[in-house]
């Protein structure tokens, strides 16, 4: 588990093909690896990877075909900068929100514009993820926990403050760039829970048809 608070910006130092999948070597720069051991998890642009070797200035990780299918890792290049976060410890502050490190889909940066000292981005999400994104809710973009300003259809807007611009790879985003998206896990479980309760017992193993305003009202979460 992670918080979505980026701890350092690393660099892709090597990419090696391994019988149909990849191994990555990530140089971790200012990320303290003193408490990291083999088998520990580190999020790279929001993707949970397992450290399989720790040479000293970074770590090696396997990237499975499943991960390659659902992320933009196939287009990574040596020298590219990446967001890094070590796994959450029980004593850590939850400064962002609960992040699993499992990418739900690829978004696309539609627009970037300055707003005083902040930067505003509009990002297009896959249509299937739109129902999980809510104004003033949380979303993870390349591993960074962010607050959604507004939602219109399958697009949502973000306001990025100067500190986040400086401490993440967001400053390099331009229109057309793909980004990893992870929606709020609470929204996913809420949909599953309400859909499960709404179905007859014999239909619990089938698709619920999704979360609706009527279902939320039925179970007391909102008013019709």
Coordinates of C-alpha atoms in Angstrom, one line a residue:
X1 CA 0.0 0.0 0.0
X2 CA 1.1 3.6 -0.7
X3 CA -0.1 7.1 0.1
X4 CA 0.5 8.9 -3.2
X5 CA 3.0 11.3 -1.7
X6 CA 6.0 11.1 -3.9
X7 CA 9.3 10.7 -2.0
X8 CA 11.8 11.2 -4.9
X9 CA 12.2 11.4 -8.6
X10 CA 14.3 8.6 -10.0
X11 CA 15.7 7.7 -13.4
X12 CA 15.3 4.7 -15.6
X13 CA 18.9 3.5 -15.9
X14 CA 18.5 0.2 -17.8
X15 CA 15.8 -1.7 -19.6
X16 CA 16.4 -5.4 -20.4
X17 CA 14.1 -7.8 -22.2
X18 CA 13.7 -11.1 -20.5
X19 CA 11.9 -13.8 -22.5
X20 CA 8.8 -11.7 -23.3
X21 CA 8.8 -9.3 -20.4
X22 CA 11.2 -6.8 -18.9
X23 CA 13.5 -6.0 -16.1
X24 CA 14.0 -2.4 -15.1
X25 CA 16.9 -0.8 -13.2
X26 CA 15.8 2.4 -11.5
X27 CA 18.3 4.8 -10.0
X28 CA 16.6 6.2 -6.9
X29 CA 18.5 9.5 -6.4
X30 CA 17.4 11.0 -3.0
X31 CA 15.2 8.0 -2.1
X32 CA 16.6 6.5 1.1
X33 CA 17.0 2.7 0.5
X34 CA 18.5 2.0 3.9
X35 CA 15.3 0.4 5.2
X36 CA 14.5 -1.4 1.9
X37 CA 15.2 -5.1 1.5
X38 CA 14.8 -7.6 -1.3
X39 CA 11.1 -8.3 -1.9
X40 CA 10.0 -4.9 -0.7
X41 CA 7.6 -2.9 -2.9
X42 CA 8.4 0.5 -4.5
X43 CA 5.9 2.4 -6.6
X44 CA 7.3 3.6 -9.9
X45 CA 5.0 6.1 -11.6
X46 CA 2.2 4.6 -9.4
X47 CA 3.0 1.0 -10.4
X48 CA 3.9 -1.4 -7.5
X49 CA 7.1 -3.1 -8.3
X50 CA 9.2 -5.6 -6.3
X51 CA 12.9 -5.0 -5.6
X52 CA 14.8 -8.1 -6.8
X53 CA 18.3 -6.6 -6.5
X54 CA 19.7 -3.6 -4.6
X55 CA 23.1 -2.6 -6.1
X56 CA 23.3 0.5 -3.9
X57 CA 22.2 3.5 -6.0
X58 CA 18.8 1.9 -7.0
X59 CA 17.0 -1.3 -7.6
X60 CA 16.1 -3.9 -10.2
X61 CA 12.5 -5.0 -10.7
X62 CA 10.7 -7.5 -12.9
X63 CA 7.9 -6.1 -15.1
X64 CA 5.4 -8.8 -16.1
X65 CA 3.4 -9.0 -19.3
X66 CA 0.3 -8.2 -17.3
X67 CA 1.9 -4.9 -16.1
X68 CA 3.1 -4.2 -19.6
X69 CA -0.4 -4.6 -21.0
X70 CA -2.0 -2.1 -18.5
X71 CA 0.7 0.5 -18.2
X72 CA 2.8 2.7 -20.5
X73 CA 6.0 0.9 -19.4
X74 CA 6.5 -0.5 -22.9
X75 CA 7.3 3.0 -24.0
X76 CA 9.7 3.8 -21.2
X77 CA 13.2 5.0 -22.3
X78 CA 16.5 5.0 -20.6
X79 CA 17.1 8.4 -18.9
X80 CA 13.3 9.0 -18.3
X81 CA 12.4 10.5 -14.9
X82 CA 9.9 8.6 -12.7
X83 CA 8.0 9.2 -9.5
X84 CA 9.1 7.0 -6.6
X85 CA 7.4 6.1 -3.3
X86 CA 8.3 3.3 -0.9
X87 CA 5.5 1.1 0.6
X88 CA 3.5 2.6 3.4
X89 CA 4.6 1.6 6.9
X90 CA 2.0 1.3 9.8
X91 CA 3.6 4.3 11.5
X92 CA 3.5 6.5 8.4
X93 CA 1.3 9.6 8.1
X94 CA -1.4 9.0 5.4
X95 CA -0.8 12.4 3.8
X96 CA -2.5 11.5 0.5
X97 CA -5.0 8.7 0.3
X98 CA -5.0 4.9 0.2
X99 CA -3.2 3.8 -3.0
X100 CA -2.6 0.2 -4.1
X101 CA -0.1 0.7 -6.9
X102 CA -2.4 -1.2 -9.3
X103 CA -3.0 0.9 -12.4
X104 CA -6.7 1.0 -13.5
X105 CA -6.1 2.6 -16.9
X106 CA -4.2 5.1 -19.0
X107 CA -5.3 8.7 -19.1
X108 CA -4.3 11.4 -21.6
X109 CA -3.3 15.0 -20.8
X110 CA -5.7 17.1 -22.9
X111 CA -4.7 20.6 -21.7
X112 CA -2.2 22.4 -19.6
X113 CA -2.4 26.1 -18.5
X114 CA -0.9 28.3 -15.9
X115 CA -3.1 29.7 -13.1
X116 CA -1.1 32.2 -11.0
X117 CA 1.6 30.0 -9.4
X118 CA -0.3 26.8 -9.9
X119 CA -0.7 24.7 -13.1
X120 CA -4.1 23.4 -14.2
X121 CA -4.4 20.2 -16.2
X122 CA -7.3 18.5 -17.9
X123 CA -7.0 14.8 -18.3
X124 CA -9.2 12.4 -20.3
X125 CA -9.9 9.1 -18.5
X126 CA -11.0 5.8 -20.1
X127 CA -14.8 5.8 -20.3
X128 CA -15.0 2.8 -17.9
X129 CA -13.3 4.7 -15.1
X130 CA -15.4 7.9 -15.4
X131 CA -18.0 6.7 -12.8
X132 CA -15.3 6.4 -10.1
X133 CA -14.0 10.0 -10.5
X134 CA -15.8 12.7 -8.5
X135 CA -15.3 16.4 -8.0
X136 CA -13.2 17.0 -4.8
X137 CA -12.5 13.3 -4.6
X138 CA -9.0 11.7 -4.9
X139 CA -7.2 10.2 -7.9
X140 CA -3.7 8.9 -8.4
X141 CA -1.9 10.2 -11.5
X142 CA 1.5 8.5 -12.1
X143 CA 1.6 7.6 -8.4
X144 CA 0.8 11.1 -7.1
X145 CA -2.3 11.6 -4.9
X146 CA -4.3 14.5 -6.3
X147 CA -7.7 16.2 -5.7
X148 CA -10.1 16.3 -8.6
X149 CA -11.3 19.9 -9.1
X150 CA -14.1 19.2 -11.5
X151 CA -15.4 16.4 -13.8
X152 CA -17.1 16.8 -17.1
X153 CA -17.9 13.5 -18.9
X154 CA -14.8 11.5 -19.1
X155 CA -12.5 14.4 -18.5
X156 CA -11.4 15.8 -15.1
X157 CA -9.4 18.9 -14.0
X158 CA -6.5 19.1 -11.6
X159 CA -5.0 22.2 -9.9
X160 CA -1.3 21.4 -9.2
X161 CA 0.4 23.6 -6.5
X162 CA 4.0 24.7 -6.9
X163 CA 5.4 22.2 -4.4
X164 CA 3.9 19.2 -6.3
X165 CA 5.1 20.6 -9.6
X166 CA 8.6 20.8 -8.2
X167 CA 8.7 17.4 -6.4
X168 CA 7.1 15.2 -9.1
X169 CA 7.3 14.6 -12.9
X170 CA 4.1 16.5 -13.4
X171 CA 6.1 19.6 -14.6
X172 CA 7.0 17.6 -17.8
X173 CA 3.4 16.8 -18.7
X174 CA 2.2 18.2 -22.1
X175 CA -0.9 17.7 -24.1
X176 CA -1.0 14.2 -25.6
X177 CA 1.0 12.5 -22.9
X178 CA -0.3 9.3 -21.4
X179 CA -0.4 8.9 -17.6
X180 CA -1.2 6.1 -15.2
X181 CA -4.5 6.4 -13.4
X182 CA -5.6 4.7 -10.2
X183 CA -9.1 5.6 -9.0
X184 CA -10.0 5.8 -5.3
X185 CA -10.3 2.2 -4.0
X186 CA -13.2 3.1 -1.7
X187 CA -15.3 4.0 -4.8
X188 CA -14.6 0.5 -6.3
X189 CA -15.5 -1.4 -3.1
X190 CA -18.6 0.8 -2.6
X191 CA -19.9 -0.1 -6.0
X192 CA -19.2 -3.8 -5.4
X193 CA -20.8 -3.8 -2.0
X194 CA -24.0 -1.9 -3.0
X195 CA -24.4 -3.9 -6.2
X196 CA -24.0 -7.1 -4.2
X197 CA -26.6 -6.1 -1.6
X198 CA -29.1 -5.0 -4.3
X199 CA -29.2 -8.3 -6.1
X200 CA -31.3 -11.4 -5.3
X201 CA -29.2 -14.1 -3.5
X202 CA -29.1 -16.3 -6.5
X203 CA -27.7 -13.5 -8.7
X204 CA -24.8 -12.4 -6.4
X205 CA -22.2 -14.0 -8.7
X206 CA -23.2 -11.9 -11.7
X207 CA -22.5 -8.3 -12.8
X208 CA -24.5 -5.8 -10.8
X209 CA -24.7 -3.3 -13.6
X210 CA -22.7 -0.7 -11.7
X211 CA -23.3 1.9 -9.0
X212 CA -26.2 4.3 -9.6
X213 CA -27.7 7.3 -7.7
X214 CA -30.8 5.2 -7.1
X215 CA -28.8 2.5 -5.4
X216 CA -26.9 5.1 -3.3
X217 CA -30.2 6.6 -2.2
X218 CA -31.7 3.1 -1.4
X219 CA -28.9 2.3 1.0
X220 CA -28.9 5.8 2.7
X221 CA -25.7 7.3 1.1
X222 CA -27.6 10.2 -0.6
X223 CA -31.0 11.5 -1.3
X224 CA -33.0 11.1 -4.5

